mmCIF file of C-alpha atoms in Angstrom:
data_model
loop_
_atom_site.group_PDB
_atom_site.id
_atom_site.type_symbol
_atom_site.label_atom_id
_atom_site.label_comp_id
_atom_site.label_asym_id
_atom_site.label_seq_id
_atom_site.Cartn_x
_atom_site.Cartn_y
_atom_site.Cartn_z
ATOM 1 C CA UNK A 1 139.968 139.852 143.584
ATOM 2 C CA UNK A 2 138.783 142.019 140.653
ATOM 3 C CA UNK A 3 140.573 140.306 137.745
ATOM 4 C CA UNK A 4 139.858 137.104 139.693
ATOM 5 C CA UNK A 5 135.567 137.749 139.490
ATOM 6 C CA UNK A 6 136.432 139.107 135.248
ATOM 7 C CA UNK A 7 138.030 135.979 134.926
ATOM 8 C CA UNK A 8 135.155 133.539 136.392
ATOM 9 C CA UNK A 9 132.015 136.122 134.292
ATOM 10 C CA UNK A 10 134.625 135.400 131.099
ATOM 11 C CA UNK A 11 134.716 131.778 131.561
ATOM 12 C CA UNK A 12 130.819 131.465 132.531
ATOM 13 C CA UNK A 13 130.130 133.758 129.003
ATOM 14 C CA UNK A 14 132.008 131.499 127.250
ATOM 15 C CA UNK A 15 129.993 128.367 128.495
ATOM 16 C CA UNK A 16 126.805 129.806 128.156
ATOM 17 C CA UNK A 17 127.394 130.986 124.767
ATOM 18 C CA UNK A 18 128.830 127.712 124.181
ATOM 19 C CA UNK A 19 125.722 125.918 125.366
ATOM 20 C CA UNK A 20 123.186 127.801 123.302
ATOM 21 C CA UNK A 21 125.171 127.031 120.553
ATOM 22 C CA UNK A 22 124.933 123.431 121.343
ATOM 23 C CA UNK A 23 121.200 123.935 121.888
ATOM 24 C CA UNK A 24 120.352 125.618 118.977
ATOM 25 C CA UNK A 25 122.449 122.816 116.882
ATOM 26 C CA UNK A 26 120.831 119.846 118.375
ATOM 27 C CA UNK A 27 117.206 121.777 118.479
ATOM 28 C CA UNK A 28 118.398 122.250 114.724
ATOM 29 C CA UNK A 29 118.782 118.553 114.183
ATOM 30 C CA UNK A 30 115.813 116.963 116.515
ATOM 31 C CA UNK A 31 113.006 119.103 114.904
ATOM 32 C CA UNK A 32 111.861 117.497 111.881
ATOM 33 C CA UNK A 33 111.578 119.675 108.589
ATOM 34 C CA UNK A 34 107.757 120.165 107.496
ATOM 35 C CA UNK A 35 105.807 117.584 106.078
ATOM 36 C CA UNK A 36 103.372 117.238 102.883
ATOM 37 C CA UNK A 37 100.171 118.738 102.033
ATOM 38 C CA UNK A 38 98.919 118.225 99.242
ATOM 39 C CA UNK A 39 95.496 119.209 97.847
ATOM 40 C CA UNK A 40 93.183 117.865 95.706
ATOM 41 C CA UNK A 41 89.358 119.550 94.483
ATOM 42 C CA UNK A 42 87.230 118.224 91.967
ATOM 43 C CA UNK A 43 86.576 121.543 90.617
ATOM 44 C CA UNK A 44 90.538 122.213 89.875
ATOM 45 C CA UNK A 45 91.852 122.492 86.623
ATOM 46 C CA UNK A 46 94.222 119.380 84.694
ATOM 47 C CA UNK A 47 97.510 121.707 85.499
ATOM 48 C CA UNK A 48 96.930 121.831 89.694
ATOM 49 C CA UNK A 49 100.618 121.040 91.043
ATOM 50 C CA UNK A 50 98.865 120.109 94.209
ATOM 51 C CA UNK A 51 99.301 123.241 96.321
ATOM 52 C CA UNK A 52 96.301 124.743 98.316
ATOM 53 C CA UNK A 53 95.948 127.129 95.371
ATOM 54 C CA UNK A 54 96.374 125.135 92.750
ATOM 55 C CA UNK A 55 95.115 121.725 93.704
ATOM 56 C CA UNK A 56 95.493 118.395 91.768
ATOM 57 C CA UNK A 57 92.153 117.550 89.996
ATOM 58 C CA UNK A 58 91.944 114.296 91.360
ATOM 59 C CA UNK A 59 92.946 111.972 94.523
ATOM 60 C CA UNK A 60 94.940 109.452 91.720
ATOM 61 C CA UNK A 61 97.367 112.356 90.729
ATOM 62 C CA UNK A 62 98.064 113.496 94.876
ATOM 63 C CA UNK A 63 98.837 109.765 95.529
ATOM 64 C CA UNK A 64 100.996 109.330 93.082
ATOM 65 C CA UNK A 65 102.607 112.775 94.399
ATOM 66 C CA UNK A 66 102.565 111.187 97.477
ATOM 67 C CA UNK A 67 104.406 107.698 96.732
ATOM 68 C CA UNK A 68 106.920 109.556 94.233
ATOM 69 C CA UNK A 69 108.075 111.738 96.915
ATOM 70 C CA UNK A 70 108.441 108.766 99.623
ATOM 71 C CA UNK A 71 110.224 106.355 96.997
ATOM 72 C CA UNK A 72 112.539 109.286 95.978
ATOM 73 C CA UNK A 73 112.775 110.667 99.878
ATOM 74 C CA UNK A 74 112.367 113.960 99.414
ATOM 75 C CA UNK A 75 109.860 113.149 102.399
ATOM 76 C CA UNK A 76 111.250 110.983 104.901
ATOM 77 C CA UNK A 77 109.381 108.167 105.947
ATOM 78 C CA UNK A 78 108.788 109.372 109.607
ATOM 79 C CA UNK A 79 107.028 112.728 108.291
ATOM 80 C CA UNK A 80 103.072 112.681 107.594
ATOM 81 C CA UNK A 81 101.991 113.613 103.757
ATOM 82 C CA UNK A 82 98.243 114.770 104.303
ATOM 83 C CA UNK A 83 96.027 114.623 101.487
ATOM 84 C CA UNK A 84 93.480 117.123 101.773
ATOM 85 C CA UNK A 85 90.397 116.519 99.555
ATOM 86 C CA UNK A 86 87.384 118.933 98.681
ATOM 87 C CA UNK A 87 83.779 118.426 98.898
ATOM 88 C CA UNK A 88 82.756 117.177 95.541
ATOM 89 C CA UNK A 89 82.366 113.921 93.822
ATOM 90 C CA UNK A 90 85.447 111.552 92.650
ATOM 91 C CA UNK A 91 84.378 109.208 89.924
ATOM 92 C CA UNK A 92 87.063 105.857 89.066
ATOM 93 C CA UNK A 93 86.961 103.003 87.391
ATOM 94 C CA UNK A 94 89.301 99.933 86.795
ATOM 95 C CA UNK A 95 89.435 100.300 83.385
ATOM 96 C CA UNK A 96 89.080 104.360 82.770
ATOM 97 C CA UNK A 97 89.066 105.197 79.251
ATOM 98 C CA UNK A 98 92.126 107.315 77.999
ATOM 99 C CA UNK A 99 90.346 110.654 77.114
ATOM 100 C CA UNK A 100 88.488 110.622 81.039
ATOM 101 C CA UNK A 101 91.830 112.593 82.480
ATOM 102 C CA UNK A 102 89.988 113.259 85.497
ATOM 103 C CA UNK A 103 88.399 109.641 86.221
ATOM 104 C CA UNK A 104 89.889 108.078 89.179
ATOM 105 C CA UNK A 105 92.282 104.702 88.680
ATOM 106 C CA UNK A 106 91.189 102.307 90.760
ATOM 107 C CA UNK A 107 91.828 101.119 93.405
ATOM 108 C CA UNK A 108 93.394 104.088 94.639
ATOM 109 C CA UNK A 109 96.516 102.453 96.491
ATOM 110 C CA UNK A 110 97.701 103.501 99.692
ATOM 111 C CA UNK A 111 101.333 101.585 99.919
ATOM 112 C CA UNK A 112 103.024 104.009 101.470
ATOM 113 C CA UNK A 113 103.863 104.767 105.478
ATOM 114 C CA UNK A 114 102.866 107.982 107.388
ATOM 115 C CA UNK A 115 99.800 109.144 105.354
ATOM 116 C CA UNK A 116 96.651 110.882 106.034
ATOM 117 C CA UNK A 117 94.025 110.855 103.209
ATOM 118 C CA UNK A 118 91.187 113.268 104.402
ATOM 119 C CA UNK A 119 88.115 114.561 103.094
ATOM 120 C CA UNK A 120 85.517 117.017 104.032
ATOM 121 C CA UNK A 121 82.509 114.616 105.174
ATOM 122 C CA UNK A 122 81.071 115.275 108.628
ATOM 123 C CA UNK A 123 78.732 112.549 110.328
ATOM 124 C CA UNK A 124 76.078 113.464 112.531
ATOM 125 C CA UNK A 125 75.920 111.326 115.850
ATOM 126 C CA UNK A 126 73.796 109.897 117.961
ATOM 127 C CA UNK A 127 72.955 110.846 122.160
ATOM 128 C CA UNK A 128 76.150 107.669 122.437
ATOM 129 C CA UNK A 129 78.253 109.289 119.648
ATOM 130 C CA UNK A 130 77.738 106.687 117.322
ATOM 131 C CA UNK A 131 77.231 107.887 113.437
ATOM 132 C CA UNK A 132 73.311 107.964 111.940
ATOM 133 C CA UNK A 133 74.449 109.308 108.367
ATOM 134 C CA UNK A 134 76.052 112.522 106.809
ATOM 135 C CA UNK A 135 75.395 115.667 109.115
ATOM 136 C CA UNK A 136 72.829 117.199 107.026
ATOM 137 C CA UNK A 137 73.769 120.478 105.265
ATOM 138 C CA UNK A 138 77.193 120.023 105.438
ATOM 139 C CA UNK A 139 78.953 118.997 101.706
ATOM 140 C CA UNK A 140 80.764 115.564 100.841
ATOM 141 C CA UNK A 141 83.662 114.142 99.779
ATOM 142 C CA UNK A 142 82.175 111.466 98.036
ATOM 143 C CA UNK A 143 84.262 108.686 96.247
ATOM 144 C CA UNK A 144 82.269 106.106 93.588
ATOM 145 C CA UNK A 145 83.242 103.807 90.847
ATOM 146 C CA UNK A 146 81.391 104.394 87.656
ATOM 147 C CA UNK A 147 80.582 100.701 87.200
ATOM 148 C CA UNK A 148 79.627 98.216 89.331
ATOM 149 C CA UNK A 149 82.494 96.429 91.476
ATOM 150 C CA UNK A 150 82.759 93.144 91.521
ATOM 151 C CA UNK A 151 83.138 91.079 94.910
ATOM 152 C CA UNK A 152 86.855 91.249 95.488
ATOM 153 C CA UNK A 153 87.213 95.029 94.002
ATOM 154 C CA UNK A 154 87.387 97.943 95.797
ATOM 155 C CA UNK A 155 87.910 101.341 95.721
ATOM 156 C CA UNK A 156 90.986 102.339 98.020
ATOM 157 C CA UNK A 157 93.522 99.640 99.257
ATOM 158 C CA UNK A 158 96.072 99.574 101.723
ATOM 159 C CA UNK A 159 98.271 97.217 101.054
ATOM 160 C CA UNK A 160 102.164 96.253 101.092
ATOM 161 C CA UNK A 161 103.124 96.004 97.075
ATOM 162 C CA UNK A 162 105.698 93.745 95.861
ATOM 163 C CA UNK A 163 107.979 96.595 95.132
ATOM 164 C CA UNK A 164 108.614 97.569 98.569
ATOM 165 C CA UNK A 165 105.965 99.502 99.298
ATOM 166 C CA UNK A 166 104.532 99.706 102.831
ATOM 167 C CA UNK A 167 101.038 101.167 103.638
ATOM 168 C CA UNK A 168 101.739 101.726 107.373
ATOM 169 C CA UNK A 169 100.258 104.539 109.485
ATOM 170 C CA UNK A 170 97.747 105.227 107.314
ATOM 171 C CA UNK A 171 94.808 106.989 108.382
ATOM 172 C CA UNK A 172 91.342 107.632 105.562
ATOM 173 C CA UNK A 173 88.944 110.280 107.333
ATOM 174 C CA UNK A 174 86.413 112.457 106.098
ATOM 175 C CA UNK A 175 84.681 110.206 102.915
ATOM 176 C CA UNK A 176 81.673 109.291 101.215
ATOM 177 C CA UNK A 177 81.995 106.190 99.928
ATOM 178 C CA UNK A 178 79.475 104.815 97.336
ATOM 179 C CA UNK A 179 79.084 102.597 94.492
ATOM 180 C CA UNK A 180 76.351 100.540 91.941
ATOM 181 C CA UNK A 181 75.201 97.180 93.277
ATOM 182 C CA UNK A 182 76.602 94.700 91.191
ATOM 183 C CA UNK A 183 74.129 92.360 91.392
ATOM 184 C CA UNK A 184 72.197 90.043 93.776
ATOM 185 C CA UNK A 185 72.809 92.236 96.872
ATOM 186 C CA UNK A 186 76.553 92.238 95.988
ATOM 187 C CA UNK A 187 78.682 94.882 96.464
ATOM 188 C CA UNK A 188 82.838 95.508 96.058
ATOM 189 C CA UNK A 189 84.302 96.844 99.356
ATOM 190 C CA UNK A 190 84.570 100.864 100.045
ATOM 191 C CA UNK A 191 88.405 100.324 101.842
ATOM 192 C CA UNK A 192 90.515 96.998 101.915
ATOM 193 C CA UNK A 193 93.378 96.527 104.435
ATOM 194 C CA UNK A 194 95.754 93.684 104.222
ATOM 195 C CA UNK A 195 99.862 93.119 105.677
ATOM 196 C CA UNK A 196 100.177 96.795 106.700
ATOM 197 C CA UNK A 197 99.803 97.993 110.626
ATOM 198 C CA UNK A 198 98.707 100.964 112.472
ATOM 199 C CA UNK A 199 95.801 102.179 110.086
ATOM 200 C CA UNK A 200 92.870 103.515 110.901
ATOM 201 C CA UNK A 201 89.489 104.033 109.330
ATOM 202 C CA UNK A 202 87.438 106.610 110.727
ATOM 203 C CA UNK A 203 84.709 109.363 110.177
ATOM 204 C CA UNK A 204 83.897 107.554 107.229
ATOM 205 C CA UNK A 205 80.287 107.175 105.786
ATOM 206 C CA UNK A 206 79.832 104.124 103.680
ATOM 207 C CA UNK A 207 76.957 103.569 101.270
ATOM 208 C CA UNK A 208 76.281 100.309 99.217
ATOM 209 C CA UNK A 209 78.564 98.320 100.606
ATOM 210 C CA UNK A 210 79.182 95.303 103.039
ATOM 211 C CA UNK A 211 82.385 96.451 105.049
ATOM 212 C CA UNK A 212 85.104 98.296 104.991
ATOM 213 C CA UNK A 213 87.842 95.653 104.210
#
């Protein structure tokens, strides 16, 4: 009766040790690796790598990060690359002259899936939760062109690109958005959206323009 009850604790040691195994391997295999931060302060110097303690001096450089490492998969498409940006202000132009490192291309293009491009602006509401403005005392991201857009500019698009590139999933939170009047009331739009699902637009404040795209 002895050997018979050693035999049965054997065999049930063996299956549970064979079952954690198991667990631990798929656990292994259905827990996805880390995904992206990447950081980005206007105060940084020209040789950030884009790490929280040396961040990228501007949002251009952290999106090209961004699209380099989806095109080349070293982050799979189904893991979130957040873009965190600091208070301060992000000039761009379309046309930014060669010597103005730090000047912002634009539009900044978002045409890749499964990203979060956030900045540190916080909007004060209303008694039905409905935004009045920038919650005073607190800073600003604040992203503006240096010249005046023209009707069908803008300064961040997200967009599906010719080469393949797929701005699903994309989510812009936390901004300031500004820029000159153009002329005649006319402004270029703060954030265009076009062939690309699942975005969302939110906690945004926009200033000088007529939409958000």
């Amino acid at each position: 009766m002895s050997d018979k009850f050693d035999e049965l604790a054997k065999d049930a040691a063996h299956f549970f040790t064979r079952a954690s195994l198991w667990l631990a391997l798929a656990a292994q295999f259905a827990l996805p690796s880390r995904a992206e931060d990447l950081y980005v302060s206007a105060a940084a110097s020209s040789a950030g790598d884009g790490s929280a303690a040396s961040p990228y001096w501007s949002i251009t450089d952290a999106v090209s990060r961004a699209r380099d490492d989806r095109r080349n998969a070293t982050i799979p498409t189904g893991e979130t690359i957040v873009i965190h940006v600091a208070p301060g202000a992000y000039m761009g132009s379309y046309s930014p002259p060669g010597s103005a490192g730090q000047m912002e291309l634009l539009p900044i293009v978002l045409n890749m899936p499964n990203v979060i491009l956030s900045g540190a602006t916080v909007l004060a509401l209303d008694a039905r939760s409905l935004p009045t403005g920038v919650m005073p005392g607190t800073p600003e991201t604040i992203l503006t062109s240096t010249d005046a857009l023209a009707t069908k500019q803008m300064l961040v698009a997200i967009i599906s690109t010719t080469d393949g590139g797929t701005g699903n999933n994309v989510t812009i939170t936390g901004f300031s958005f500004d820029q000159p009047q153009f002329q005649s009331g006319q402004y270029g739009t703060s954030v265009f959206a076009d062939h690309v699902s699942s975005f969302a637009i939110r906690g945004n404040w926009l200033r000088n323009a007529p939409q958000a795209g």
